[in-house]
XYZ file of N, CA, C and O in Angstrom:
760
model
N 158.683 -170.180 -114.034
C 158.840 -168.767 -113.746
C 157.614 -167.976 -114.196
O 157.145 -167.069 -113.509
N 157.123 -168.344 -115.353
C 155.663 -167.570 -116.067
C 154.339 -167.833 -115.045
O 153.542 -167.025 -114.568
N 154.418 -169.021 -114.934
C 153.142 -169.347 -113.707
C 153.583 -168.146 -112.165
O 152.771 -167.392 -111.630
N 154.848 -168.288 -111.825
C 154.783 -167.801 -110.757
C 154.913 -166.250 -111.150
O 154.487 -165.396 -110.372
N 155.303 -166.021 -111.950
C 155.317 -164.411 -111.843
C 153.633 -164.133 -112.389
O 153.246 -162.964 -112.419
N 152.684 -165.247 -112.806
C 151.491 -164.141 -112.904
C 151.005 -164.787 -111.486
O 149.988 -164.210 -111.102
N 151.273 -165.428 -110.933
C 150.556 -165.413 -109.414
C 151.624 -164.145 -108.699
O 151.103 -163.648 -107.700
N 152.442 -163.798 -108.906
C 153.483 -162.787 -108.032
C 152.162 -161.046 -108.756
O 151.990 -160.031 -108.081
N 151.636 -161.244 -109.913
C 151.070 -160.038 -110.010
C 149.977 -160.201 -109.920
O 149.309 -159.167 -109.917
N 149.196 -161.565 -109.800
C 147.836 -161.451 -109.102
C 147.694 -160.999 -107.523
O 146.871 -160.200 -107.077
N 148.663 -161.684 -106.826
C 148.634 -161.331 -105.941
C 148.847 -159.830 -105.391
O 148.352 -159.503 -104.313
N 149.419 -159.148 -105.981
C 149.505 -158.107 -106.172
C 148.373 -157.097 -106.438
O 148.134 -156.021 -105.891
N 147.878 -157.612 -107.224
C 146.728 -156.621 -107.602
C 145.440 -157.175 -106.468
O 144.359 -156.599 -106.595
N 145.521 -158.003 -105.645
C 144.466 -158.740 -104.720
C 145.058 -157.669 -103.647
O 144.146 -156.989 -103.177
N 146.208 -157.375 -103.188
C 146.232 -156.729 -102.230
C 145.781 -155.586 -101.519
O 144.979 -155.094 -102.313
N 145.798 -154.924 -100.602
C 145.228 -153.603 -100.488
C 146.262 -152.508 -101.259
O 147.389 -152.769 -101.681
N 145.624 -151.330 -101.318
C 147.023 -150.504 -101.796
C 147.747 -150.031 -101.018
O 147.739 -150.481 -99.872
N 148.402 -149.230 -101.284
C 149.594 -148.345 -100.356
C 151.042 -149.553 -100.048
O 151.603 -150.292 -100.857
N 151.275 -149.371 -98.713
C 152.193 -149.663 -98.328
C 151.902 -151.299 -98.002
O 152.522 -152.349 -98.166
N 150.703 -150.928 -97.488
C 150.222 -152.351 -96.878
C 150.104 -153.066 -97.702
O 150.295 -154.257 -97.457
N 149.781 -152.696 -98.877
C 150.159 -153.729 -100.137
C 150.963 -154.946 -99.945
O 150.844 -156.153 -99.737
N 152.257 -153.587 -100.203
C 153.591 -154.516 -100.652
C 154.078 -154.782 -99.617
O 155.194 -155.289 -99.734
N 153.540 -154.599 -98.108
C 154.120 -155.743 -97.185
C 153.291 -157.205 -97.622
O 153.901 -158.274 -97.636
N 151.808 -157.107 -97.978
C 151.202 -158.206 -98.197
C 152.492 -159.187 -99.609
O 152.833 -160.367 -99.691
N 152.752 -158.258 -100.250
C 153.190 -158.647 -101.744
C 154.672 -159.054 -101.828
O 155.317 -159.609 -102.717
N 155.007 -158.580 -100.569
C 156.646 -159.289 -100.094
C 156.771 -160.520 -99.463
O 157.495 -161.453 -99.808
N 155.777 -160.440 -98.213
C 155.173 -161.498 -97.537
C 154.369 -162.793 -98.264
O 154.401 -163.880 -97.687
N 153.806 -162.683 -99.264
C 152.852 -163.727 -99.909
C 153.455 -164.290 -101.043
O 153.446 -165.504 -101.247
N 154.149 -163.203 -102.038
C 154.773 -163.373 -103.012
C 156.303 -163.116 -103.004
O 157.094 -164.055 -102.913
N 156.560 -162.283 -103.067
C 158.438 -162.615 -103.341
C 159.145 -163.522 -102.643
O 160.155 -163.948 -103.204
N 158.791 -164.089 -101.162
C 159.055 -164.655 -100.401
C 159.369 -166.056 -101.540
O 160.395 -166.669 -101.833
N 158.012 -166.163 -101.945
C 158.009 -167.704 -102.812
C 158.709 -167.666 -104.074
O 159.186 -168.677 -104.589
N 158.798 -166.109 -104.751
C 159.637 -166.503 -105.516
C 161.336 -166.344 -105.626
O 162.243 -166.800 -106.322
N 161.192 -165.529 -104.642
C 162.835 -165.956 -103.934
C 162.770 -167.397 -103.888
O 163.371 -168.149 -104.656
N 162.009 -167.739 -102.946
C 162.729 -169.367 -102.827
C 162.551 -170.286 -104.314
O 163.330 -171.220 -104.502
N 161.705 -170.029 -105.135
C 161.881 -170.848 -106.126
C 162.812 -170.105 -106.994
O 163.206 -170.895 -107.853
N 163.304 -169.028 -107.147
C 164.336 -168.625 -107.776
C 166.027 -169.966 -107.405
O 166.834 -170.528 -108.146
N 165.770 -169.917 -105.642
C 166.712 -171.053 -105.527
C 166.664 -172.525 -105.936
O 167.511 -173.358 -106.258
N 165.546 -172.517 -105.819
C 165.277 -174.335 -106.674
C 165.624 -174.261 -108.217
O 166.044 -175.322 -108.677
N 165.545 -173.420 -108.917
C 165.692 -172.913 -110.284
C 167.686 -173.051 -110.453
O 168.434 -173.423 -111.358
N 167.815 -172.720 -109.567
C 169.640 -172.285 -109.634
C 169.711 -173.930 -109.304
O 170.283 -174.730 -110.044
N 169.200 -174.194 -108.374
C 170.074 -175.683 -108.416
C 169.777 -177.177 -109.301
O 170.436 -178.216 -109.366
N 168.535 -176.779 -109.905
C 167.950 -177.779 -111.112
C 168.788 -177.084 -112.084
O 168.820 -177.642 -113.181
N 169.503 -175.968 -111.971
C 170.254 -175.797 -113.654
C 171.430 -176.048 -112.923
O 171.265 -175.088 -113.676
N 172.228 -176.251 -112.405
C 173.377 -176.366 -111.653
C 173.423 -178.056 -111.877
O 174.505 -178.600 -112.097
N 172.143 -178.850 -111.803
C 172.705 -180.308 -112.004
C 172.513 -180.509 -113.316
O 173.435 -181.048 -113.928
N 171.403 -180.165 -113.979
C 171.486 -179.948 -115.460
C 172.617 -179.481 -116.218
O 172.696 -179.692 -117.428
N 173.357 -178.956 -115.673
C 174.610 -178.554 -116.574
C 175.795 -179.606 -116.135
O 176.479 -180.227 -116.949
N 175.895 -179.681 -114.956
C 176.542 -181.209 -114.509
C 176.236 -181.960 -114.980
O 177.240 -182.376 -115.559
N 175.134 -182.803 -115.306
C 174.418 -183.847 -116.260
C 174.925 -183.918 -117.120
O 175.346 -185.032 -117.433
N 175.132 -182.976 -117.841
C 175.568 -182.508 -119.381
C 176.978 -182.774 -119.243
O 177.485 -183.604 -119.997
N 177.478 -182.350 -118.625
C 179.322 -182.478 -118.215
C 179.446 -183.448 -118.165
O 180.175 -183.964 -119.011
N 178.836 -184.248 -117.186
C 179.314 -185.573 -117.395
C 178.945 -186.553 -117.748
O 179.459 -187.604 -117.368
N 177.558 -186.479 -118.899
C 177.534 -186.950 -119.912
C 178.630 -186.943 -121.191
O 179.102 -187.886 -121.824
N 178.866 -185.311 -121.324
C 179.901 -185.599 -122.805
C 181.329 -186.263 -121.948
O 182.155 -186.913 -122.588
N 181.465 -186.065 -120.755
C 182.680 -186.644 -120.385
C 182.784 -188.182 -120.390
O 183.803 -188.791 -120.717
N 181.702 -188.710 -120.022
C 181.520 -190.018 -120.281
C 181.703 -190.919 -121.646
O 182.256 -192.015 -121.741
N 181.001 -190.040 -122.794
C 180.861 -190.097 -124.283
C 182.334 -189.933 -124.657
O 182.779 -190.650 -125.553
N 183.042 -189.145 -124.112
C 184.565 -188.492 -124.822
C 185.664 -189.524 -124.203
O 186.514 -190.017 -124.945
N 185.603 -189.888 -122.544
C 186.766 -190.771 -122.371
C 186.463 -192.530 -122.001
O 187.225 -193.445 -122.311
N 185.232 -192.659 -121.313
C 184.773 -193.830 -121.290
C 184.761 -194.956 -122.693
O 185.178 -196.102 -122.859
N 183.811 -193.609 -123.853
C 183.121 -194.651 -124.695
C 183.823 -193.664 -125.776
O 183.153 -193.016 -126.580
N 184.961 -193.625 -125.725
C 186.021 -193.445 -126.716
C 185.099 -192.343 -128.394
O 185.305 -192.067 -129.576
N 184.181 -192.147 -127.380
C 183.738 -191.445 -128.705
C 184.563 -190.241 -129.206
O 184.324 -189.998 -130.389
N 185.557 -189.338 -128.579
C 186.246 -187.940 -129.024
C 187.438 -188.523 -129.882
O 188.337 -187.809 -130.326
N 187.352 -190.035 -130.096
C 188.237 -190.254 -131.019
C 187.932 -190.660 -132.318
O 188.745 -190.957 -133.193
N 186.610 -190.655 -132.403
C 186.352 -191.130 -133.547
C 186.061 -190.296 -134.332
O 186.180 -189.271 -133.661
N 185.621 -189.873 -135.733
C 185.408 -189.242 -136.976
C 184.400 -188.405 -136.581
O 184.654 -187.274 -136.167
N 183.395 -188.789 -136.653
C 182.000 -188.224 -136.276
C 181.613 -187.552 -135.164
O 180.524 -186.996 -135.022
N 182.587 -187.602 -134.290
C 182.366 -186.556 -132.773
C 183.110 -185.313 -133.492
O 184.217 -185.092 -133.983
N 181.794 -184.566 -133.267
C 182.422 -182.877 -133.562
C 182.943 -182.441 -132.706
O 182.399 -181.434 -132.252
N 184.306 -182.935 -131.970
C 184.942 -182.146 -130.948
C 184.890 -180.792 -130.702
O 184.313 -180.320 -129.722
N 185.478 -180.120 -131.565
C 185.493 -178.276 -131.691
C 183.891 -177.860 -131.315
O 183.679 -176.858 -130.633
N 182.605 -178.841 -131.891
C 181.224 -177.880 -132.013
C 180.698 -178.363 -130.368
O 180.033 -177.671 -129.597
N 181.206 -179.706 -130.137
C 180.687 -179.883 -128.747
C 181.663 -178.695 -127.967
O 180.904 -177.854 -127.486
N 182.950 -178.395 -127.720
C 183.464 -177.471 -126.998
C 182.933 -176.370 -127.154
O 182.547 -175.911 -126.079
N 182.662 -175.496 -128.331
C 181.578 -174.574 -128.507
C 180.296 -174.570 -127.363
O 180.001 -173.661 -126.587
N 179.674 -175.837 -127.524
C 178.431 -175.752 -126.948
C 178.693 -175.823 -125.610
O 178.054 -175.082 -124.864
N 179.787 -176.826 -125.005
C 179.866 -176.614 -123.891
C 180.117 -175.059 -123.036
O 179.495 -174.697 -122.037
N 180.923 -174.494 -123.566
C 181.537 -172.777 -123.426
C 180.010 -172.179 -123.061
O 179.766 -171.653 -121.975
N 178.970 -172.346 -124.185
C 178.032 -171.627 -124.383
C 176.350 -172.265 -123.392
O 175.181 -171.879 -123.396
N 176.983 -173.202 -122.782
C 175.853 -173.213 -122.209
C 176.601 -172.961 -120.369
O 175.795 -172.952 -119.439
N 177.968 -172.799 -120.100
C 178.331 -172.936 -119.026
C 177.917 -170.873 -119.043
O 177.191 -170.350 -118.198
N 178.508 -170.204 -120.040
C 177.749 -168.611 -120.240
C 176.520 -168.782 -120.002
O 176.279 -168.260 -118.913
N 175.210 -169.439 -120.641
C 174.087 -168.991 -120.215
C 173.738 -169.526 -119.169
O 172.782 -168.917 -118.691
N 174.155 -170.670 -118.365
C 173.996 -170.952 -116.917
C 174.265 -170.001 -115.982
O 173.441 -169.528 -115.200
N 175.923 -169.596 -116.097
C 175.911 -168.305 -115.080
C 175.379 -166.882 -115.815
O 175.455 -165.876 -115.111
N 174.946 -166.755 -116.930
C 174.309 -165.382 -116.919
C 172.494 -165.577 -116.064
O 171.927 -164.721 -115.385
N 172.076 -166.707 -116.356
C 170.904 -167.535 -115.730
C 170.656 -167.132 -113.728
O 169.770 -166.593 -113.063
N 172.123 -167.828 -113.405
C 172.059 -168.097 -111.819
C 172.197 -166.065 -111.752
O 171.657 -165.242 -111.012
N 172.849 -165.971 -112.519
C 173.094 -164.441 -111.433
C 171.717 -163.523 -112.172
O 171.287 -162.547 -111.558
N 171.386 -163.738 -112.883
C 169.587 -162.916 -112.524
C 168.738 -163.888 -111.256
O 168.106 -163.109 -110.542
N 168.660 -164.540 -111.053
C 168.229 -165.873 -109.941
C 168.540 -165.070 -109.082
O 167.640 -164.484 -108.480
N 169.656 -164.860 -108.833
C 170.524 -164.312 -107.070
C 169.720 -162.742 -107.089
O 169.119 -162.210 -106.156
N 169.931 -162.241 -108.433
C 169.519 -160.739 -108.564
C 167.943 -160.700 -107.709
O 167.604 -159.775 -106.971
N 167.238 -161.736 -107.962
C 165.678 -162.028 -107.350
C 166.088 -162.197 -105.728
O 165.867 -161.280 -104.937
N 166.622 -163.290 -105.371
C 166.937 -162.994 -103.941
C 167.563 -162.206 -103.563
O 167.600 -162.200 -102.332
N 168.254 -161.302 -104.129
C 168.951 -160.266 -103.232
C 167.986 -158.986 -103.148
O 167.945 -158.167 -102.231
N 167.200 -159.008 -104.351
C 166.122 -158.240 -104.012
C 164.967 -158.219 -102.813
O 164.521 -157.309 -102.115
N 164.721 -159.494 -102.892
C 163.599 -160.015 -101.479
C 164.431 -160.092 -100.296
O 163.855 -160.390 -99.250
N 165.969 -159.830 -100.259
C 166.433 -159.961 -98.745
C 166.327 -158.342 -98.245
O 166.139 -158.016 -97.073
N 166.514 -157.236 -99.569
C 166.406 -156.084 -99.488
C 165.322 -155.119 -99.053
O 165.261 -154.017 -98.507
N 164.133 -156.426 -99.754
C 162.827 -155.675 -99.337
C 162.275 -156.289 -97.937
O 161.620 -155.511 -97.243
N 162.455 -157.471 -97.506
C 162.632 -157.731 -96.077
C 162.991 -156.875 -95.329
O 162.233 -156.409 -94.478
N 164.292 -156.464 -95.496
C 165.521 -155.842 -95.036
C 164.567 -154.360 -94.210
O 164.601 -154.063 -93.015
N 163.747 -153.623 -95.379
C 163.235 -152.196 -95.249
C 162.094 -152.290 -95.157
O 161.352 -151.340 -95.408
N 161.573 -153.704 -94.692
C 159.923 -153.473 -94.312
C 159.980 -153.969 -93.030
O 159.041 -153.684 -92.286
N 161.020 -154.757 -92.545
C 161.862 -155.095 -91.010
C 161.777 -153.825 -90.537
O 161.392 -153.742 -89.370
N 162.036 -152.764 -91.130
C 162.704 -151.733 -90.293
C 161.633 -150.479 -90.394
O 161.635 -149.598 -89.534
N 160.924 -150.470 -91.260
C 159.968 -149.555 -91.704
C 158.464 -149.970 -92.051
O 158.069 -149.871 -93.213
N 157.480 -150.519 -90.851
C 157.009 -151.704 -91.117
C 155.913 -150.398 -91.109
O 154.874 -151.052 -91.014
N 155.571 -149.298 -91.139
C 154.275 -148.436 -91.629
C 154.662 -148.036 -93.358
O 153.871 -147.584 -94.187
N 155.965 -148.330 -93.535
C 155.893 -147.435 -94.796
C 156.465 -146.116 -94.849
O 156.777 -145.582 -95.913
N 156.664 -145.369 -93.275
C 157.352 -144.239 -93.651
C 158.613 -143.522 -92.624
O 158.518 -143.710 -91.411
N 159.415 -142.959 -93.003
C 160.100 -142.369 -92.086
C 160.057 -142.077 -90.253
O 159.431 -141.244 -89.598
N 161.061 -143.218 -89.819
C 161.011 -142.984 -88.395
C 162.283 -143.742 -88.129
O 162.986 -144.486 -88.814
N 162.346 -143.166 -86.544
C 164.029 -143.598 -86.173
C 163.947 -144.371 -85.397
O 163.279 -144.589 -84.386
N 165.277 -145.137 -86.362
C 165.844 -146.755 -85.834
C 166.575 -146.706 -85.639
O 167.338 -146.248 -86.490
N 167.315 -147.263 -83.871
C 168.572 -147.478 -83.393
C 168.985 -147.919 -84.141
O 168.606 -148.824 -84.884
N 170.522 -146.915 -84.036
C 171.883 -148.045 -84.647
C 171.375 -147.408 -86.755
O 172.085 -147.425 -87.760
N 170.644 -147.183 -86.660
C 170.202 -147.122 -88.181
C 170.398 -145.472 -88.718
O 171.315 -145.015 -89.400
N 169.185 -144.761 -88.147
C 168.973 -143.433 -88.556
C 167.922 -142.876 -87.380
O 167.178 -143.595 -86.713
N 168.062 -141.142 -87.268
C 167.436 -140.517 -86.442
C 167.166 -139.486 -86.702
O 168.152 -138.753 -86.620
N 166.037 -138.845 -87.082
C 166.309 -137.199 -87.174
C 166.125 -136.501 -86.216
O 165.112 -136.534 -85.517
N 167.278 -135.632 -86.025
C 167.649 -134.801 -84.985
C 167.533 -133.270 -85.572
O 167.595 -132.831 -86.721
N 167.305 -132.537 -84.072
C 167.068 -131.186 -84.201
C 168.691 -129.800 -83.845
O 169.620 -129.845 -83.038
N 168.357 -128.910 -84.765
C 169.946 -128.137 -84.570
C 170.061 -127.952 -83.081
O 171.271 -127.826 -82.893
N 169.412 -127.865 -81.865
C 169.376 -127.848 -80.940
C 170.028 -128.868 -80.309
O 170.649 -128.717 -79.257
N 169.903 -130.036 -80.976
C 170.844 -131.878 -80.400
C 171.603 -131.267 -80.763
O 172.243 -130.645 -79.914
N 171.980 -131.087 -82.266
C 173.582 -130.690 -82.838
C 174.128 -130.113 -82.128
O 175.209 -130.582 -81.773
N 173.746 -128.982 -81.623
C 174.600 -128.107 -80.956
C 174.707 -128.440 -79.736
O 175.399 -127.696 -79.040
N 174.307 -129.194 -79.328
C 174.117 -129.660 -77.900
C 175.433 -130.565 -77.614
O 176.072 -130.508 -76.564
N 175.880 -131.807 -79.230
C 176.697 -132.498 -79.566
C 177.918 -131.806 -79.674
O 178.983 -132.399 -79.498
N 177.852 -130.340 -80.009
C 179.100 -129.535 -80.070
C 179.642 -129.724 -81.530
O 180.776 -129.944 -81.956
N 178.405 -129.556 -82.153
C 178.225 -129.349 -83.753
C 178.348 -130.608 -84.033
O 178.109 -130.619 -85.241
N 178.560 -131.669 -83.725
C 179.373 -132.789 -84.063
C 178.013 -134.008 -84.995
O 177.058 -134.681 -84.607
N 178.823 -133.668 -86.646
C 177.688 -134.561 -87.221
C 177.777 -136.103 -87.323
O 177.066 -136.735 -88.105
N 178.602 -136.633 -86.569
C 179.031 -138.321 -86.337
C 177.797 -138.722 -85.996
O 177.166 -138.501 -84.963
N 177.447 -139.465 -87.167
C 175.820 -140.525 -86.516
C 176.137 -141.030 -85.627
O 175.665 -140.241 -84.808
N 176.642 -141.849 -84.995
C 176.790 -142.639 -83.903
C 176.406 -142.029 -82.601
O 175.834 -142.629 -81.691
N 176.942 -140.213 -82.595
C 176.248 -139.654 -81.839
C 174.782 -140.010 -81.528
O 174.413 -140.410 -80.424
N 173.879 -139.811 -82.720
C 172.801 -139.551 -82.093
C 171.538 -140.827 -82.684
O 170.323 -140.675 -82.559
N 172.283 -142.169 -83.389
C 171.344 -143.084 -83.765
C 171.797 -144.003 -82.934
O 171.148 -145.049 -82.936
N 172.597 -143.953 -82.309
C 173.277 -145.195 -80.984
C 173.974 -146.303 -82.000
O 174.438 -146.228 -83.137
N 173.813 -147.398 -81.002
C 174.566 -148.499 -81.173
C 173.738 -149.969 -81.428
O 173.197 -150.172 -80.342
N 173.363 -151.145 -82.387
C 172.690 -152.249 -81.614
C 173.416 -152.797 -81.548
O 174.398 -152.539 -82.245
N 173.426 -153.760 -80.795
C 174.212 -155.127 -80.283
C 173.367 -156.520 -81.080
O 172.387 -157.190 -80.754
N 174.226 -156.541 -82.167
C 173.765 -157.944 -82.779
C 174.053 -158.942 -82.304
O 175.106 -159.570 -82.413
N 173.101 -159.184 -81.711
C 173.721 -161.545 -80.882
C 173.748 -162.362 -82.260
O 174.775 -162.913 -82.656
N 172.784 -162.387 -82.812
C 172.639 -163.283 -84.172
C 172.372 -162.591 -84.863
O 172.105 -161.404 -84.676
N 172.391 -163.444 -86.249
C 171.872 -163.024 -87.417
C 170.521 -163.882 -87.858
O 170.809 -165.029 -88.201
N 169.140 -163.574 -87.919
C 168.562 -163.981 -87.355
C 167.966 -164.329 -88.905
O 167.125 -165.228 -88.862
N 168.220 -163.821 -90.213
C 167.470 -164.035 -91.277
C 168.629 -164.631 -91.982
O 168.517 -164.808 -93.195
N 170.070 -165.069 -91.194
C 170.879 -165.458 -92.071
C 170.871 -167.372 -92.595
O 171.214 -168.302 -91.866
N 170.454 -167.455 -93.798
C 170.168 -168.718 -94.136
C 171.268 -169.456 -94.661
O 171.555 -169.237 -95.838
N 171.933 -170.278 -94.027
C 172.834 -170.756 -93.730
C 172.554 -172.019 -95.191
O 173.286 -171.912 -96.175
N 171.971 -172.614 -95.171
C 171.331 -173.510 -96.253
C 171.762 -172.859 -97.881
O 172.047 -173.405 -98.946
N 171.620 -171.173 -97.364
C 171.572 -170.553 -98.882
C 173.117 -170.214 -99.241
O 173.571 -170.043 -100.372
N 173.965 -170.146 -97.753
C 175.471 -169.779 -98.193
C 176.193 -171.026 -98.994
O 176.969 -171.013 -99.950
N 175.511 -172.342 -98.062
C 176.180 -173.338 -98.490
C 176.376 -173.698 -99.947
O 177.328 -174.014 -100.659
N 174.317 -173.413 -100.170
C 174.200 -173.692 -101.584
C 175.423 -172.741 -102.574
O 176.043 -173.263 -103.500
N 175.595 -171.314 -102.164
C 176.273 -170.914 -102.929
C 177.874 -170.845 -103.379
O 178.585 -170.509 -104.326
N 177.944 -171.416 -101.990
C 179.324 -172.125 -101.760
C 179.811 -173.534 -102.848
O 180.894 -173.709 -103.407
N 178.557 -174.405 -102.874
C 178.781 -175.321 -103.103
C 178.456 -175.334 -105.174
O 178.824 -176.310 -105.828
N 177.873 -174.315 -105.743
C 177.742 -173.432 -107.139
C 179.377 -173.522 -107.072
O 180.082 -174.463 -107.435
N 179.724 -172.430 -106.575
C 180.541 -171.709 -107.016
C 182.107 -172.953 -107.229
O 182.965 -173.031 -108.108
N 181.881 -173.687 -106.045
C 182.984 -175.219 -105.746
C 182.177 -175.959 -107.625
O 182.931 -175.969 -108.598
N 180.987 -176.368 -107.745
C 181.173 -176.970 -108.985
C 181.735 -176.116 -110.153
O 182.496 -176.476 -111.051
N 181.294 -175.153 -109.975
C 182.043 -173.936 -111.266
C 183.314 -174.451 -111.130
O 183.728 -174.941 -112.180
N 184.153 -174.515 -110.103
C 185.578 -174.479 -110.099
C 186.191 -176.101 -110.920
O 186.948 -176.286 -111.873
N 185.456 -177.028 -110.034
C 185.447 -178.328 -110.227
C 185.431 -178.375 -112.194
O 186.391 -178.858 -112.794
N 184.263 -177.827 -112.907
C 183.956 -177.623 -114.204
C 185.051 -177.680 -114.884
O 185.717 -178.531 -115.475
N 185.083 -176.511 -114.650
C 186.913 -175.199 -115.006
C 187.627 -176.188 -115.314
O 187.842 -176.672 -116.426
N 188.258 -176.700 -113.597
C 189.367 -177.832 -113.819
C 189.604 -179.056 -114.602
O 190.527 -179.696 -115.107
N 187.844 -179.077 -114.406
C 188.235 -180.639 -115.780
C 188.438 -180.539 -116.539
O 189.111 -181.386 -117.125
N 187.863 -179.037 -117.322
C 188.304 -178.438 -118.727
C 189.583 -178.520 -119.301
O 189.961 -178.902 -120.409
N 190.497 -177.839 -117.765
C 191.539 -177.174 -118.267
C 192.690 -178.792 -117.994
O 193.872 -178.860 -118.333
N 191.948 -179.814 -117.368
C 193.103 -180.721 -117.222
C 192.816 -181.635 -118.877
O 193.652 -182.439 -119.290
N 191.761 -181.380 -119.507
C 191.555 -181.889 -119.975
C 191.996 -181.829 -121.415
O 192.223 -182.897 -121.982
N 192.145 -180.655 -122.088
C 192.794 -179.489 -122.800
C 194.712 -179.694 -122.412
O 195.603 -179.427 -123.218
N 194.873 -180.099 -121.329
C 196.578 -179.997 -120.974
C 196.757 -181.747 -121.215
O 197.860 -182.236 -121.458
N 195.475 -182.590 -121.102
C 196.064 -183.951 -121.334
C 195.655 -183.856 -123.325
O 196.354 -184.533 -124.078
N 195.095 -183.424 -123.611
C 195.495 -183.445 -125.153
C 196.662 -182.777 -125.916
O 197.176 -183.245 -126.932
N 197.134 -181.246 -125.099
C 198.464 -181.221 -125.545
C 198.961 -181.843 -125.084
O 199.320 -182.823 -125.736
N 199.201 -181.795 -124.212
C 200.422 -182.959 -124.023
C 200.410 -184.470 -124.897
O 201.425 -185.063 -125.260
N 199.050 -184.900 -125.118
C 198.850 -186.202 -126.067
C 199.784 -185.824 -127.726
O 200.502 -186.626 -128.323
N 199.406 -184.065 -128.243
C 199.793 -183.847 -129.637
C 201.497 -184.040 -129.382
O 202.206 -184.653 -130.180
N 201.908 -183.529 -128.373
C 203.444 -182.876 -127.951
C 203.998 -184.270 -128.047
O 204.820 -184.511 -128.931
N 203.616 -185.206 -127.210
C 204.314 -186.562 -127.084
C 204.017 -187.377 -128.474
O 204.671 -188.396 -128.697
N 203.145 -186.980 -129.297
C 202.848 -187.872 -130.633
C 203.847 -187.426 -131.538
O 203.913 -187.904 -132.670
């Protein structure tokens, strides 16, 4: 992240100024670190899996959660505390791409940098339209309609990925919680 964010502000400062800048600086740079923001989410996403099912391996395979010396309570601690800084982790990550889909989003649509009208979006109109409309301030009046066929920046790769986060989060959870219900139940029946 340190390497790329001082190439995200070299590049930056290489650019021209103004507007044209930060199309250069959206285009050259955030682009890349959006996408490595996603490689970042999913190297900690198996890294924390790793970890899962490492101590799971250690705890029911190789009988270690029964023995003396496994700090059960401090490993559950740690586990709690690194599944918190994973998702406090992924959702600044997403916070980076949702930013670069945003600034896409308004340099798509505003590609000088300044105020002008986009179907379906925004229009500025004169009291003369208004009244023409019969006062009537319903945008739709006077920014129209588009007809979306596709979604043309929608990255299908990126829903999955987040689909498929959010399915191991769950997966996590459950082993936890079956896991926690097969030890009471182990104290209850002893």
């Amino acid at each position: 992240l340190r390497r790329l964010s001082s190439d995200l502000s070299a590049s930056h400062l290489r650019a021209d100024p103004g507007f044209a800048g930060s199309v250069a600086l959206h285009r050259d740079a955030l682009a890349r670190f959006a996408d490595e923001a996603r490689s970042l989410m999913t190297a900690l996403d198996h890294a924390a899996r790793a970890t899962a099912r490492l101590l799971d391996l250690a705890e029911k395979q190789l009988g270690a959660g029964d023995g003396e010396l496994w700090p059960t309570r401090e490993i559950g601690r740690a586990r709690k505390s690194l599944e918190v800084a994973r998702e406090g982790a992924v959702e600044h990550l997403k916070q980076v791409r949702h930013f670069q889909r945003h600034a896409a989003w308004l340099i798509e649509r505003f590609p000088e940098g300044r105020y002008c009208d986009v179907q379906g979006l925004c229009k500025a109109v004169t009291r003369a339209e208004i009244e023409a409309a019969d006062w009537s301030l319903t945008p739709g009046r006077y920014v129209g309609v588009v007809v979306v066929e596709d979604e043309e920046d929608f990255d299908f790769g990126d829903a999955m990925h987040e689909i498929q986060v959010e399915l191991a989060d769950l997966n996590a959870n459950a082993a936890v919680l079956a896991d926690r219900i097969d030890r009471y139940l182990g104290r209850i029946a002893a």
